[in-house]
């Protein structure tokens, strides 16, 4: 019971919010994130946090969110 309560109080950042903040097209953002997840050496937290088939979202101020921002702002 406490796990459900703790999970609901964590503020999450969605891909839609991140795209609006960084002014990135959501389709391009998903493509960049998929590439970043494949390279687990460069972004290990992002690779650990993503579950295939689920939406892109991260806890606010997490290491995975920082790696997602780096993946979306890098010019790869």
MMTF fields as JSON, N, C-alpha, C and O atoms, coordinates in Angstrom:
{
  "mmtfVersion": "1.0.0",
  "mmtfProducer": "UNKNOWN",
  "numBonds": 303,
  "numAtoms": 304,
  "numGroups": 76,
  "numChains": 1,
  "numModels": 1,
  "chainsPerModel": [1],
  "groupsPerChain": [76],
  "chainIdList": ["A"],
  "bondAtomList": [4, 2, 8, 6, 12, 10, 16, 14, 20, 18, 24, 22, 28, 26, 32, 30, 36, 34, 40, 38, 44, 42, 48, 46, 52, 50, 56, 54, 60, 58, 64, 62, 68, 66, 72, 70, 76, 74, 80, 78, 84, 82, 88, 86, 92, 90, 96, 94, 100, 98, 104, 102, 108, 106, 112, 110, 116, 114, 120, 118, 124, 122, 128, 126, 132, 130, 136, 134, 140, 138, 144, 142, 148, 146, 152, 150, 156, 154, 160, 158, 164, 162, 168, 166, 172, 170, 176, 174, 180, 178, 184, 182, 188, 186, 192, 190, 196, 194, 200, 198, 204, 202, 208, 206, 212, 210, 216, 214, 220, 218, 224, 222, 228, 226, 232, 230, 236, 234, 240, 238, 244, 242, 248, 246, 252, 250, 256, 254, 260, 258, 264, 262, 268, 266, 272, 270, 276, 274, 280, 278, 284, 282, 288, 286, 292, 290, 296, 294, 300, 298],
  "bondOrderList": [1, 1, 1, 1, 1, 1, 1, 1, 1, 1, 1, 1, 1, 1, 1, 1, 1, 1, 1, 1, 1, 1, 1, 1, 1, 1, 1, 1, 1, 1, 1, 1, 1, 1, 1, 1, 1, 1, 1, 1, 1, 1, 1, 1, 1, 1, 1, 1, 1, 1, 1, 1, 1, 1, 1, 1, 1, 1, 1, 1, 1, 1, 1, 1, 1, 1, 1, 1, 1, 1, 1, 1, 1, 1, 1],
  "groupList": [{"groupName": "UNK", "atomNameList": ["N", "CA", "C", "O"], "elementList": ["N", "C", "C", "O"], "formalChargeList": [0, 0, 0, 0], "bondAtomList": [1, 0, 2, 1, 3, 2], "bondOrderList": [1, 1, 2], "singleLetterCode": "X", "chemCompType": "L-PEPTIDE LINKING"}],
  "groupTypeList": [0, 0, 0, 0, 0, 0, 0, 0, 0, 0, 0, 0, 0, 0, 0, 0, 0, 0, 0, 0, 0, 0, 0, 0, 0, 0, 0, 0, 0, 0, 0, 0, 0, 0, 0, 0, 0, 0, 0, 0, 0, 0, 0, 0, 0, 0, 0, 0, 0, 0, 0, 0, 0, 0, 0, 0, 0, 0, 0, 0, 0, 0, 0, 0, 0, 0, 0, 0, 0, 0, 0, 0, 0, 0, 0, 0],
  "groupIdList": [1, 2, 3, 4, 5, 6, 7, 8, 9, 10, 11, 12, 13, 14, 15, 16, 17, 18, 19, 20, 21, 22, 23, 24, 25, 26, 27, 28, 29, 30, 31, 32, 33, 34, 35, 36, 37, 38, 39, 40, 41, 42, 43, 44, 45, 46, 47, 48, 49, 50, 51, 52, 53, 54, 55, 56, 57, 58, 59, 60, 61, 62, 63, 64, 65, 66, 67, 68, 69, 70, 71, 72, 73, 74, 75, 76],
  "secStructList": [7, 2, 2, 2, 2, 2, 2, 2, 2, 1, 7, 3, 3, 3, 2, 2, 2, 2, 2, 2, 2, 2, 6, 7, 7, 2, 2, 2, 2, 2, 2, 2, 2, 2, 2, 2, 2, 2, 7, 6, 6, 6, 7, 2, 2, 2, 2, 2, 2, 7, 7, 6, 6, 1, 7, 7, 3, 3, 3, 6, 6, 7, 2, 2, 2, 2, 2, 2, 2, 2, 2, 2, 2, 1, 7, 7],
  "xCoordList": [0.823, 0.0, 0.864, 0.569, 1.92, 2.8, 3.538, 3.852, 3.818, 4.493, 3.641, 4.16, 2.343, 1.448, 1.4, 1.388, 1.374, 1.328, 2.629, 2.606, 3.747, 5.043, 5.202, 5.755, 4.733, 4.86, 4.035, 4.464, 2.864, 1.996, 2.478, 2.102, 3.295, 3.773, 5.015, 5.402, 5.645, 6.826, 6.378, 5.543, 6.933, 6.582, 7.335, 8.561, 6.573, 7.156, 7.182, 6.309, 8.195, 8.312, 8.083, 8.771, 7.127, 6.801, 7.588, 8.16, 7.605, 8.282, 7.628, 8.317, 6.32, 5.607, 6.08, 6.313, 6.222, 6.705, 8.142, 8.492, 8.965, 10.369, 10.517, 11.362, 9.707, 9.751, 9.33, 9.914, 8.329, 7.892, 8.984, 9.22, 9.639, 10.704, 11.907, 12.475, 12.288, 13.489, 13.18, 14.094, 11.892, 11.448, 11.956, 12.606, 11.636, 12.033, 10.766, 9.807, 10.76, 9.64, 9.545, 10.552, 8.374, 8.241, 8.671, 9.243, 8.397, 8.785, 10.313, 10.859, 10.982, 12.444, 13.017, 14.038, 12.356, 12.806, 12.771, 13.721, 11.68, 11.583, 12.685, 13.269, 12.962, 14.019, 15.384, 16.155, 15.667, 16.937, 17.04, 18.108, 15.928, 15.944, 16.152, 16.862, 15.54, 15.751, 17.228, 17.778, 17.858, 19.287, 20.117, 21.066, 19.761, 20.495, 20.351, 21.307, 19.174, 18.94, 19.777, 20.236, 19.971, 20.791, 22.252, 22.941, 22.733, 24.122, 24.176, 24.249, 24.14, 24.073, 25.343, 25.313, 26.46, 27.692, 27.623, 28.127, 27.002, 26.891, 25.821, 26.003, 24.72, 23.605, 23.029, 21.951, 23.759, 23.325, 22.016, 21.207, 21.795, 20.576, 19.342, 18.279, 19.503, 18.403, 18.061, 16.885, 19.074, 18.858, 18.16, 17.298, 18.528, 17.913, 16.458, 15.614, 16.179, 14.855, 13.782, 12.597, 14.174, 13.161, 12.728, 13.545, 11.412, 10.811, 10.132, 9.244, 10.531, 9.903, 8.383, 7.873, 7.687, 6.237, 5.57, 4.35, 6.35, 5.813, 6.141, 7.021, 5.445, 5.7, 7.021, 7.591, 7.487, 8.733, 8.405, 7.767, 8.828, 8.68, 9.744, 10.191, 10.135, 11.207, 10.857, 10.137, 11.367, 11.179, 11.923, 13.015, 11.308, 11.917, 13.262, 13.387, 14.257, 15.619, 16.371, 17.298, 16.001, 16.692, 17.86, 17.924, 18.767, 19.905, 19.428, 20.002, 18.392, 17.854, 17.284, 17.44, 16.628, 16.086, 17.22, 17.116, 18.284, 19.438, 20.04, 20.404, 20.141, 20.674, 19.729, 20.184, 18.428, 17.449, 17.603, 17.56, 17.779, 17.97, 19.24, 19.249, 20.299, 21.553, 21.342, 21.82, 20.638, 20.379, 19.566, 19.784, 18.63, 17.766, 18.438, 18.073, 19.397, 20.046, 21.338, 21.84, 21.887, 23.111, 22.787, 21.669, 23.746, 23.514, 23.737, 24.168, 23.462, 23.689, 22.653, 22.727],
  "yCoordList": [-1.191, 0.0, 1.251, 2.208, 1.253, 2.416, 2.636, 3.773, 1.557, 1.684, 2.463, 3.294, 2.2, 2.916, 4.393, 5.249, 4.691, 6.07, 6.788, 7.929, 6.133, 6.745, 6.968, 7.988, 6.049, 6.176, 7.345, 8.047, 7.547, 8.603, 9.995, 10.979, 10.101, 11.411, 11.854, 13.018, 10.968, 11.328, 12.111, 11.643, 13.299, 14.121, 13.612, 13.502, 13.304, 12.757, 13.809, 14.674, 13.721, 14.594, 13.719, 12.716, 14.094, 13.311, 13.826, 14.915, 13.034, 13.432, 14.678, 15.546, 14.769, 15.933, 17.212, 18.225, 17.17, 18.329, 18.666, 19.835, 17.64, 17.84, 18.43, 19.299, 17.969, 18.499, 19.968, 20.767, 20.323, 21.716, 22.595, 23.709, 22.096, 22.842, 23.057, 24.148, 22.004, 22.059, 22.448, 22.586, 22.628, 22.973, 21.956, 22.301, 20.685, 19.568, 18.87, 18.731, 18.431, 17.675, 16.325, 15.623, 15.943, 14.68, 13.439, 12.507, 13.436, 12.275, 12.146, 11.052, 13.265, 13.263, 12.931, 12.251, 13.413, 13.153, 11.66, 11.12, 10.994, 9.544, 8.798, 7.851, 9.225, 8.583, 8.748, 7.794, 9.957, 10.209, 9.419, 8.907, 9.319, 8.572, 7.083, 6.422, 6.556, 5.135, 4.871, 3.861, 5.767, 5.611, 5.694, 4.931, 6.616, 6.783, 5.554, 5.157, 4.959, 3.777, 2.601, 1.786, 2.515, 1.42, 1.536, 0.524, 2.761, 2.973, 3.121, 4.232, 1.983, 1.977, 2.513, 2.91, 2.53, 3.062, 4.581, 5.136, 5.248, 6.707, 7.174, 8.178, 6.466, 6.879, 5.675, 5.181, 5.215, 4.004, 4.17, 3.244, 5.319, 5.529, 5.58, 5.066, 6.203, 6.269, 4.87, 4.523, 4.068, 2.7, 1.853, 1.036, 2.045, 1.283, 1.697, 0.867, 2.979, 3.495, 3.201, 3.168, 2.989, 2.805, 1.354, 0.435, 1.181, -0.135, -0.112, 0.71, -0.999, -1.033, -1.187, -1.972, -0.427, -0.482, 0.486, 0.646, 1.131, 2.11, 3.513, 3.693, 4.483, 5.87, 6.367, 5.78, 7.453, 8.06, 9.029, 10.056, 8.719, 9.621, 9.295, 8.155, 10.325, 10.193, 10.958, 11.955, 10.492, 11.264, 12.594, 12.667, 13.639, 14.971, 14.949, 14.346, 15.602, 15.721, 14.394, 14.261, 13.415, 12.13, 12.152, 13.002, 11.211, 11.081, 10.696, 11.134, 9.887, 9.469, 10.668, 10.757, 11.586, 12.79, 13.664, 14.216, 13.79, 14.574, 13.965, 14.683, 12.63, 11.958, 12.104, 12.21, 12.111, 12.311, 13.711, 13.882, 14.705, 16.078, 16.189, 16.866, 15.537, 15.539, 14.878, 15.386, 13.758, 13.05, 13.906, 13.863, 14.687, 15.492, 16.781, 17.321, 17.275, 18.535, 18.313, 19.245, 17.106, 16.848, 16.796, 16.463, 17.118, 17.193, 15.917, 15.964, 14.744, 13.481, 13.177, 12.146],
  "zCoordList": [0.0, 0.0, 0.0, -0.716, 0.789, 0.848, -0.463, -0.813, -1.192, -2.479, -3.473, -4.217, -3.489, -4.4, -4.042, -4.927, -2.764, -2.31, -2.652, -3.114, -2.43, -2.729, -4.223, -4.635, -5.035, -6.48, -7.015, -7.931, -6.448, -6.946, -6.543, -7.182, -5.506, -5.07, -5.825, -5.727, -6.569, -7.351, -8.574, -9.348, -8.746, -9.903, -11.125, -11.121, -12.17, -13.384, -14.488, -14.561, -15.344, -16.507, -17.736, -17.925, -18.56, -19.752, -20.954, -20.921, -21.994, -23.221, -23.81, -24.346, -23.715, -24.233, -23.535, -24.194, -22.213, -21.459, -21.841, -22.002, -21.984, -22.326, -23.724, -23.943, -24.667, -26.034, -26.062, -26.794, -25.275, -25.215, -24.612, -25.078, -23.587, -22.925, -23.846, -23.893, -24.579, -25.421, -26.862, -27.675, -27.189, -28.543, -29.564, -30.551, -29.289, -30.147, -30.623, -29.864, -31.881, -32.431, -31.713, -31.614, -31.212, -30.479, -31.27, -30.706, -32.555, -33.366, -33.435, -33.298, -33.647, -33.678, -32.298, -32.188, -31.26, -29.894, -29.585, -29.019, -29.954, -29.712, -30.455, -29.928, -31.674, -32.458, -31.773, -31.671, -31.312, -30.626, -29.328, -28.991, -28.6, -27.342, -27.585, -26.827, -28.633, -28.959, -29.247, -28.807, -29.974, -30.269, -28.993, -28.812, -28.116, -26.859, -25.961, -25.295, -25.942, -25.108, -25.594, -24.794, -26.894, -27.444, -27.027, -26.897, -26.816, -26.416, -24.893, -24.368, -24.197, -22.737, -22.084, -20.919, -22.814, -22.229, -22.081, -21.105, -23.048, -23.003, -22.032, -21.343, -21.969, -21.109, -20.357, -20.689, -19.345, -18.631, -17.859, -17.824, -17.246, -16.468, -17.371, -17.023, -18.527, -19.493, -19.983, -20.1, -20.269, -20.734, -19.663, -19.985, -18.402, -17.313, -17.078, -16.74, -17.26, -16.907, -17.953, -17.621, -19.208, -20.26, -20.385, -20.433, -20.437, -20.657, -22.021, -22.246, -22.942, -24.266, -24.161, -23.362, -24.978, -24.981, -24.023, -24.056, -23.174, -22.237, -22.728, -23.57, -22.21, -22.583, -22.023, -21.102, -22.597, -22.143, -21.009, -21.241, -19.802, -18.667, -17.629, -17.503, -16.891, -15.922, -14.654, -14.706, -13.51, -12.274, -12.389, -12.951, -11.847, -11.91, -11.186, -10.12, -11.759, -11.214, -11.151, -10.352, -11.964, -11.967, -12.962, -13.85, -12.791, -13.7, -15.105, -16.102, -15.175, -16.473, -17.232, -18.45, -16.53, -17.167, -17.699, -18.794, -16.94, -17.401, -18.663, -19.595, -18.688, -19.876, -21.063, -22.202, -20.815, -21.894, -22.482, -23.7, -21.628, -22.109, -22.944, -23.972, -22.514, -23.275, -24.63, -25.644, -24.661, -25.922, -26.874, -28.084, -26.342, -27.193, -27.653, -28.697, -26.911, -27.285, -28.061, -28.689, -28.032, -28.8, -30.284, -30.677, -31.075, -32.512, -33.262, -34.414, -32.656, -33.368, -34.383, -35.051]
}
